[in-house]
PDB file of C-alpha atoms in Angstrom:
ATOM      1  CA  ASN A 170     187.324 -66.240 -15.109  1.00 63.00           C
ATOM      2  CA  ALA A 171     187.782 -62.519 -14.532  1.00 73.00           C
ATOM      3  CA  GLY A 172     188.917 -61.558 -18.018  1.00 92.00           C
ATOM      4  CA  VAL A 173     189.480 -57.833 -18.142  1.00 95.00           C
ATOM      5  CA  THR A 174     188.601 -55.855 -15.128  1.00 95.00           C
ATOM      6  CA  GLN A 175     188.201 -52.048 -15.023  1.00 96.00           C
ATOM      7  CA  THR A 176     187.751 -49.918 -12.015  1.00 96.00           C
ATOM      8  CA  PRO A 177     185.980 -47.685 -11.192  1.00 96.00           C
ATOM      9  CA  LYS A 178     182.708 -48.059 -13.127  1.00 95.00           C
ATOM     10  CA  PHE A 179     181.661 -44.516 -12.539  1.00 96.00           C
ATOM     11  CA  GLN A 180     183.667 -41.411 -11.684  1.00 96.00           C
ATOM     12  CA  VAL A 181     182.845 -37.645 -11.464  1.00 97.00           C
ATOM     13  CA  LEU A 182     185.832 -35.306 -11.529  1.00 97.00           C
ATOM     14  CA  LYS A 183     186.177 -31.516 -11.177  1.00 97.00           C
ATOM     15  CA  THR A 184     188.091 -29.808 -13.976  1.00 98.00           C
ATOM     16  CA  GLY A 185     191.794 -29.882 -13.219  1.00 97.00           C
ATOM     17  CA  GLN A 186     191.778 -32.878 -11.049  1.00 97.00           C
ATOM     18  CA  SER A 187     193.754 -35.987 -11.971  1.00 96.00           C
ATOM     19  CA  MET A 188     192.897 -39.665 -11.632  1.00 96.00           C
ATOM     20  CA  THR A 189     193.871 -43.128 -12.726  1.00 98.00           C
ATOM     21  CA  LEU A 190     191.608 -45.593 -14.327  1.00 98.00           C
ATOM     22  CA  GLN A 191     192.648 -49.138 -13.507  1.00 97.00           C
ATOM     23  CA  CYS A 192     192.701 -52.044 -15.972  1.00 97.00           C
ATOM     24  CA  ALA A 193     193.822 -55.561 -15.268  1.00 97.00           C
ATOM     25  CA  GLN A 194     193.672 -58.769 -17.244  1.00 96.00           C
ATOM     26  CA  ASP A 195     194.327 -62.359 -16.266  1.00 95.00           C
ATOM     27  CA  MET A 196     194.687 -63.913 -19.619  1.00 93.00           C
ATOM     28  CA  ASN A 197     198.420 -63.333 -20.089  1.00 93.00           C
ATOM     29  CA  HIS A 198     197.583 -61.182 -23.214  1.00 92.00           C
ATOM     30  CA  GLU A 199     200.576 -59.284 -24.534  1.00 91.00           C
ATOM     31  CA  TYR A 200     198.456 -56.442 -26.090  1.00 92.00           C
ATOM     32  CA  MET A 201     196.421 -54.057 -24.083  1.00 94.00           C
ATOM     33  CA  SER A 202     194.734 -50.831 -25.169  1.00 95.00           C
ATOM     34  CA  TRP A 203     192.453 -48.017 -24.029  1.00 97.00           C
ATOM     35  CA  TYR A 204     189.533 -46.668 -26.109  1.00 96.00           C
ATOM     36  CA  ARG A 205     187.096 -43.885 -25.521  1.00 96.00           C
ATOM     37  CA  GLN A 206     183.580 -43.996 -26.824  1.00 95.00           C
ATOM     38  CA  ASP A 207     181.637 -40.776 -27.505  1.00 93.00           C
ATOM     39  CA  PRO A 208     178.184 -40.358 -29.026  1.00 84.00           C
ATOM     40  CA  GLY A 209     178.469 -40.008 -32.764  1.00 76.00           C
ATOM     41  CA  MET A 210     182.220 -40.619 -32.816  1.00 77.00           C
ATOM     42  CA  GLY A 211     182.526 -44.391 -32.217  1.00 82.00           C
ATOM     43  CA  LEU A 212     185.438 -45.811 -30.358  1.00 92.00           C
ATOM     44  CA  ARG A 213     188.762 -44.153 -30.701  1.00 93.00           C
ATOM     45  CA  LEU A 214     192.153 -45.512 -29.538  1.00 93.00           C
ATOM     46  CA  ILE A 215     193.932 -43.484 -26.791  1.00 96.00           C
ATOM     47  CA  HIS A 216     197.062 -45.595 -26.048  1.00 96.00           C
ATOM     48  CA  TYR A 217     198.202 -49.124 -26.452  1.00 94.00           C
ATOM     49  CA  SER A 218     200.900 -51.474 -25.403  1.00 94.00           C
ATOM     50  CA  VAL A 219     202.384 -54.479 -27.066  1.00 91.00           C
ATOM     51  CA  GLY A 220     204.009 -55.783 -23.928  1.00 92.00           C
ATOM     52  CA  ALA A 221     205.374 -54.902 -20.582  1.00 94.00           C
ATOM     53  CA  GLY A 222     207.478 -51.779 -20.753  1.00 94.00           C
ATOM     54  CA  ILE A 223     206.251 -50.729 -24.170  1.00 94.00           C
ATOM     55  CA  THR A 224     203.606 -48.257 -24.884  1.00 95.00           C
ATOM     56  CA  ASP A 225     202.573 -46.095 -27.792  1.00 93.00           C
ATOM     57  CA  GLN A 226     200.058 -43.450 -28.732  1.00 94.00           C
ATOM     58  CA  GLY A 227     196.775 -44.047 -30.497  1.00 92.00           C
ATOM     59  CA  GLU A 228     194.489 -41.633 -32.276  1.00 90.00           C
ATOM     60  CA  VAL A 229     193.643 -39.376 -29.329  1.00 95.00           C
ATOM     61  CA  PRO A 230     196.448 -39.463 -26.750  1.00 97.00           C
ATOM     62  CA  ASN A 231     196.584 -35.880 -25.577  1.00 96.00           C
ATOM     63  CA  GLY A 232     195.712 -35.427 -21.846  1.00 96.00           C
ATOM     64  CA  TYR A 233     196.315 -39.043 -21.018  1.00 97.00           C
ATOM     65  CA  ASN A 234     199.309 -41.083 -19.781  1.00 97.00           C
ATOM     66  CA  VAL A 235     199.863 -44.800 -19.610  1.00 97.00           C
ATOM     67  CA  SER A 236     202.498 -47.240 -18.285  1.00 96.00           C
ATOM     68  CA  ARG A 237     202.830 -50.979 -18.484  1.00 97.00           C
ATOM     69  CA  SER A 238     205.080 -52.271 -15.691  1.00 96.00           C
ATOM     70  CA  THR A 239     203.506 -55.740 -15.634  1.00 96.00           C
ATOM     71  CA  THR A 240     201.719 -57.909 -18.258  1.00 96.00           C
ATOM     72  CA  GLU A 241     198.533 -57.787 -16.251  1.00 97.00           C
ATOM     73  CA  ASP A 242     198.096 -54.106 -15.617  1.00 97.00           C
ATOM     74  CA  PHE A 243     197.584 -51.157 -17.847  1.00 98.00           C
ATOM     75  CA  PRO A 244     196.457 -47.962 -16.011  1.00 98.00           C
ATOM     76  CA  LEU A 245     195.262 -44.814 -17.731  1.00 98.00           C
ATOM     77  CA  ARG A 246     196.090 -41.533 -16.105  1.00 98.00           C
ATOM     78  CA  LEU A 247     194.212 -38.327 -16.709  1.00 96.00           C
ATOM     79  CA  LEU A 248     196.718 -35.599 -15.899  1.00 92.00           C
ATOM     80  CA  SER A 249     194.409 -32.569 -15.530  1.00 96.00           C
ATOM     81  CA  ALA A 250     190.816 -33.480 -16.326  1.00 97.00           C
ATOM     82  CA  ALA A 251     188.877 -31.346 -18.839  1.00 97.00           C
ATOM     83  CA  PRO A 252     185.114 -31.431 -19.777  1.00 97.00           C
ATOM     84  CA  SER A 253     186.130 -32.710 -23.184  1.00 96.00           C
ATOM     85  CA  GLN A 254     187.329 -35.939 -21.485  1.00 97.00           C
ATOM     86  CA  THR A 255     183.804 -36.719 -20.378  1.00 97.00           C
ATOM     87  CA  SER A 256     183.346 -40.164 -22.026  1.00 97.00           C
ATOM     88  CA  VAL A 257     183.056 -43.862 -21.520  1.00 96.00           C
ATOM     89  CA  TYR A 258     186.505 -45.491 -21.441  1.00 98.00           C
ATOM     90  CA  PHE A 259     187.134 -49.101 -22.350  1.00 97.00           C
ATOM     91  CA  CYS A 260     190.231 -51.250 -21.780  1.00 96.00           C
ATOM     92  CA  ALA A 261     190.879 -54.136 -24.086  1.00 94.00           C
ATOM     93  CA  SER A 262     193.380 -57.023 -24.224  1.00 93.00           C
ATOM     94  CA  SER A 263     194.309 -59.459 -26.973  1.00 89.00           C
ATOM     95  CA  ALA A 264     196.952 -61.938 -28.000  1.00 85.00           C
ATOM     96  CA  THR A 265     198.290 -63.299 -31.253  1.00 75.00           C
ATOM     97  CA  GLY A 266     197.830 -66.769 -29.810  1.00 70.00           C
ATOM     98  CA  THR A 267     194.045 -66.345 -29.824  1.00 71.00           C
ATOM     99  CA  GLY A 268     193.944 -64.845 -33.327  1.00 75.00           C
ATOM    100  CA  GLY A 269     193.894 -61.296 -32.122  1.00 81.00           C
ATOM    101  CA  GLU A 270     190.456 -61.561 -30.548  1.00 86.00           C
ATOM    102  CA  ALA A 271     189.905 -58.480 -28.347  1.00 89.00           C
ATOM    103  CA  PHE A 272     188.306 -58.844 -24.859  1.00 92.00           C
ATOM    104  CA  PHE A 273     186.827 -55.684 -23.208  1.00 93.00           C
ATOM    105  CA  GLY A 274     186.277 -54.555 -19.727  1.00 94.00           C
ATOM    106  CA  GLN A 275     182.887 -53.253 -18.685  1.00 93.00           C
ATOM    107  CA  GLY A 276     183.862 -49.684 -19.109  1.00 95.00           C
ATOM    108  CA  THR A 277     184.323 -46.566 -16.845  1.00 96.00           C
ATOM    109  CA  ARG A 278     181.801 -43.751 -17.318  1.00 96.00           C
ATOM    110  CA  LEU A 279     183.651 -40.529 -16.533  1.00 97.00           C
ATOM    111  CA  THR A 280     182.098 -37.137 -16.107  1.00 97.00           C
ATOM    112  CA  VAL A 281     184.293 -34.018 -15.788  1.00 97.00           C
ATOM    113  CA  VAL A 282     182.388 -30.975 -14.436  1.00 97.00           C
TER     114      VAL A 282
ATOM    115  CA  LYS O 237     193.477 -44.828 -44.114  1.00 85.00           C
ATOM    116  CA  GLN O 238     191.166 -47.609 -43.056  1.00 89.00           C
ATOM    117  CA  GLU O 239     187.541 -46.540 -42.642  1.00 92.00           C
ATOM    118  CA  VAL O 240     184.724 -48.843 -41.472  1.00 95.00           C
ATOM    119  CA  THR O 241     181.115 -48.116 -42.156  1.00 95.00           C
ATOM    120  CA  GLN O 242     178.000 -49.884 -40.848  1.00 96.00           C
ATOM    121  CA  ILE O 243     174.627 -49.645 -42.648  1.00 92.00           C
ATOM    122  CA  PRO O 244     171.926 -49.160 -41.528  1.00 91.00           C
ATOM    123  CA  ALA O 245     172.573 -46.972 -38.486  1.00 93.00           C
ATOM    124  CA  ALA O 246     169.242 -48.275 -36.981  1.00 95.00           C
ATOM    125  CA  LEU O 247     166.958 -51.177 -37.726  1.00 95.00           C
ATOM    126  CA  SER O 248     163.535 -52.030 -36.242  1.00 96.00           C
ATOM    127  CA  VAL O 249     162.029 -55.427 -37.151  1.00 96.00           C
ATOM    128  CA  PRO O 250     159.259 -57.747 -35.738  1.00 97.00           C
ATOM    129  CA  GLU O 251     160.300 -60.733 -33.651  1.00 97.00           C
ATOM    130  CA  GLY O 252     160.972 -63.894 -35.617  1.00 97.00           C
ATOM    131  CA  GLU O 253     162.456 -62.259 -38.756  1.00 96.00           C
ATOM    132  CA  ASN O 254     165.868 -63.127 -40.146  1.00 97.00           C
ATOM    133  CA  LEU O 255     168.024 -60.046 -40.637  1.00 95.00           C
ATOM    134  CA  VAL O 256     171.404 -58.931 -41.987  1.00 96.00           C
ATOM    135  CA  LEU O 257     173.637 -56.207 -40.694  1.00 97.00           C
ATOM    136  CA  ASN O 258     176.305 -54.815 -42.995  1.00 97.00           C
ATOM    137  CA  CYS O 259     179.871 -53.693 -42.350  1.00 97.00           C
ATOM    138  CA  SER O 260     182.279 -52.392 -45.125  1.00 97.00           C
ATOM    139  CA  PHE O 261     185.880 -51.443 -44.880  1.00 96.00           C
ATOM    140  CA  THR O 262     188.154 -49.552 -47.305  1.00 95.00           C
ATOM    141  CA  ASP O 263     191.479 -51.354 -46.942  1.00 91.00           C
ATOM    142  CA  SER O 264     191.455 -55.131 -47.586  1.00 90.00           C
ATOM    143  CA  ALA O 265     194.777 -55.539 -45.559  1.00 88.00           C
ATOM    144  CA  ILE O 266     193.101 -56.689 -42.303  1.00 90.00           C
ATOM    145  CA  TYR O 267     194.224 -59.310 -39.712  1.00 89.00           C
ATOM    146  CA  ASN O 268     190.736 -60.077 -38.647  1.00 92.00           C
ATOM    147  CA  LEU O 269     187.259 -58.727 -38.226  1.00 95.00           C
ATOM    148  CA  GLN O 270     185.107 -58.893 -35.059  1.00 95.00           C
ATOM    149  CA  TRP O 271     181.481 -58.311 -34.370  1.00 97.00           C
ATOM    150  CA  PHE O 272     180.527 -57.003 -31.021  1.00 96.00           C
ATOM    151  CA  ARG O 273     177.276 -56.434 -29.211  1.00 96.00           C
ATOM    152  CA  GLN O 274     176.743 -53.548 -26.795  1.00 95.00           C
ATOM    153  CA  ASP O 275     173.642 -53.120 -24.546  1.00 93.00           C
ATOM    154  CA  PRO O 276     172.817 -49.627 -23.324  1.00 88.00           C
ATOM    155  CA  GLY O 277     175.177 -48.536 -20.642  1.00 83.00           C
ATOM    156  CA  LYS O 278     177.099 -51.664 -20.828  1.00 86.00           C
ATOM    157  CA  GLY O 279     180.407 -53.020 -22.099  1.00 88.00           C
ATOM    158  CA  LEU O 280     181.362 -54.733 -25.371  1.00 92.00           C
ATOM    159  CA  THR O 281     180.621 -58.364 -25.808  1.00 92.00           C
ATOM    160  CA  SER O 282     182.498 -60.214 -28.562  1.00 93.00           C
ATOM    161  CA  LEU O 283     180.154 -62.191 -30.832  1.00 96.00           C
ATOM    162  CA  LEU O 284     182.139 -63.590 -33.651  1.00 96.00           C
ATOM    163  CA  LEU O 285     185.793 -63.266 -34.808  1.00 94.00           C
ATOM    164  CA  ILE O 286     186.624 -63.913 -38.440  1.00 95.00           C
ATOM    165  CA  GLN O 287     190.327 -64.304 -39.348  1.00 92.00           C
ATOM    166  CA  SER O 288     191.438 -62.791 -42.668  1.00 91.00           C
ATOM    167  CA  SER O 289     191.835 -66.232 -44.254  1.00 92.00           C
ATOM    168  CA  GLN O 290     188.326 -67.278 -43.254  1.00 94.00           C
ATOM    169  CA  ARG O 291     185.041 -66.740 -45.119  1.00 96.00           C
ATOM    170  CA  GLU O 292     182.575 -67.177 -42.219  1.00 96.00           C
ATOM    171  CA  GLN O 293     181.930 -68.022 -38.687  1.00 96.00           C
ATOM    172  CA  THR O 294     178.799 -69.267 -36.945  1.00 97.00           C
ATOM    173  CA  SER O 295     177.647 -69.188 -33.299  1.00 96.00           C
ATOM    174  CA  GLY O 296     174.105 -70.348 -32.555  1.00 97.00           C
ATOM    175  CA  ARG O 297     171.734 -68.096 -34.558  1.00 97.00           C
ATOM    176  CA  LEU O 298     174.515 -65.835 -35.593  1.00 98.00           C
ATOM    177  CA  ASN O 299     176.500 -66.136 -38.827  1.00 98.00           C
ATOM    178  CA  ALA O 300     179.139 -63.715 -39.917  1.00 97.00           C
ATOM    179  CA  SER O 301     180.746 -63.606 -43.324  1.00 97.00           C
ATOM    180  CA  LEU O 302     183.848 -61.935 -44.722  1.00 97.00           C
ATOM    181  CA  ASP O 303     184.699 -60.948 -48.195  1.00 96.00           C
ATOM    182  CA  LYS O 304     188.077 -59.170 -48.157  1.00 93.00           C
ATOM    183  CA  SER O 305     188.108 -58.552 -51.889  1.00 93.00           C
ATOM    184  CA  SER O 306     185.003 -56.447 -51.760  1.00 95.00           C
ATOM    185  CA  GLY O 307     185.626 -55.125 -48.284  1.00 96.00           C
ATOM    186  CA  ARG O 308     182.475 -56.388 -46.755  1.00 97.00           C
ATOM    187  CA  SER O 309     181.220 -58.340 -43.820  1.00 98.00           C
ATOM    188  CA  THR O 310     177.706 -59.335 -42.934  1.00 97.00           C
ATOM    189  CA  LEU O 311     176.212 -60.420 -39.628  1.00 97.00           C
ATOM    190  CA  TYR O 312     173.098 -62.622 -40.144  1.00 97.00           C
ATOM    191  CA  ILE O 313     170.744 -63.063 -37.239  1.00 97.00           C
ATOM    192  CA  ALA O 314     168.246 -65.918 -37.638  1.00 97.00           C
ATOM    193  CA  ALA O 315     164.875 -65.944 -35.944  1.00 97.00           C
ATOM    194  CA  SER O 316     165.310 -62.647 -34.154  1.00 97.00           C
ATOM    195  CA  GLN O 317     164.241 -62.295 -30.519  1.00 97.00           C
ATOM    196  CA  PRO O 318     163.515 -59.160 -28.361  1.00 96.00           C
ATOM    197  CA  GLY O 319     166.635 -60.068 -26.389  1.00 96.00           C
ATOM    198  CA  ASP O 320     168.648 -59.440 -29.531  1.00 97.00           C
ATOM    199  CA  SER O 321     167.931 -55.745 -29.212  1.00 97.00           C
ATOM    200  CA  ALA O 322     171.303 -53.885 -28.796  1.00 97.00           C
ATOM    201  CA  THR O 323     173.781 -52.021 -30.812  1.00 96.00           C
ATOM    202  CA  TYR O 324     175.992 -54.147 -33.011  1.00 97.00           C
ATOM    203  CA  LEU O 325     179.519 -52.935 -33.814  1.00 97.00           C
ATOM    204  CA  CYS O 326     182.046 -54.323 -36.236  1.00 96.00           C
ATOM    205  CA  ALA O 327     185.765 -53.609 -35.918  1.00 95.00           C
ATOM    206  CA  VAL O 328     188.754 -54.593 -38.108  1.00 94.00           C
ATOM    207  CA  LEU O 329     192.216 -55.288 -36.854  1.00 90.00           C
ATOM    208  CA  ARG O 330     194.903 -53.777 -39.063  1.00 82.00           C
ATOM    209  CA  ASP O 331     197.908 -55.719 -40.260  1.00 67.00           C
ATOM    210  CA  SER O 332     200.325 -53.128 -39.195  1.00 54.00           C
ATOM    211  CA  ASN O 333     199.539 -52.941 -35.481  1.00 62.00           C
ATOM    212  CA  TYR O 334     196.900 -53.958 -33.028  1.00 71.00           C
ATOM    213  CA  GLN O 335     194.572 -51.083 -33.385  1.00 82.00           C
ATOM    214  CA  LEU O 336     191.009 -51.802 -33.969  1.00 89.00           C
ATOM    215  CA  ILE O 337     189.199 -49.581 -36.373  1.00 91.00           C
ATOM    216  CA  TRP O 338     185.470 -49.325 -35.502  1.00 93.00           C
ATOM    217  CA  GLY O 339     182.228 -48.774 -37.373  1.00 94.00           C
ATOM    218  CA  ALA O 340     179.656 -46.515 -35.750  1.00 93.00           C
ATOM    219  CA  GLY O 341     177.345 -49.447 -35.092  1.00 95.00           C
ATOM    220  CA  THR O 342     173.719 -50.466 -36.010  1.00 96.00           C
ATOM    221  CA  LYS O 343     171.147 -50.022 -33.323  1.00 96.00           C
ATOM    222  CA  LEU O 344     168.872 -53.038 -33.614  1.00 97.00           C
ATOM    223  CA  ILE O 345     165.286 -53.169 -32.035  1.00 97.00           C
ATOM    224  CA  ILE O 346     163.360 -56.392 -32.234  1.00 97.00           C
ATOM    225  CA  LYS O 347     159.620 -55.745 -31.614  1.00 96.00           C
ATOM    226  CA  PRO O 348     157.657 -58.401 -29.685  1.00 93.00           C
TER     227      PRO O 348
END
């Protein structure tokens, strides 16, 4: 079972470049979310979605965009990369039918230079 | 505002010892609480999920308890092994939406 798949695993961007982090899940979960993990800050919610066509902002949404056109996919777009966006990004999915247990992808380590 | 605290931040024990990791939260209105394991440079692996109506969950050598009234959860690891070395994170799921609120983690080192 694939679970939650994130691509790429590593990425280096120059300041001002844009890119999309991909996230796909094959568990038919309605909830998907993006977190960033920074040393000393823990994990913080960027954006989340409660179903196809519905997205909302989390704790740190500035500089990021999301869309949810299908249940399976939840891409995260960096509009104009900044060094402050250097972080490890995790995508997660969950469903009420499984008690809200969250499943995570392996993460994307992003460096903005 | 929900806040999650994990104590201690780091723990080093000899192999074979039983140990307890602590997680506390400020708002008892939670949907569930999850314990995760994270190895260096790796993703998050779910260890145990405790629903708000449950008191504990067990998986192998791991046992997690939940006391909503006191805002506490503990992760008990029996007969620790060097392979248990990792960072352990707890996260609570709020009632109002599906946002996980995270503790900062406990870095565990098991010495052979």
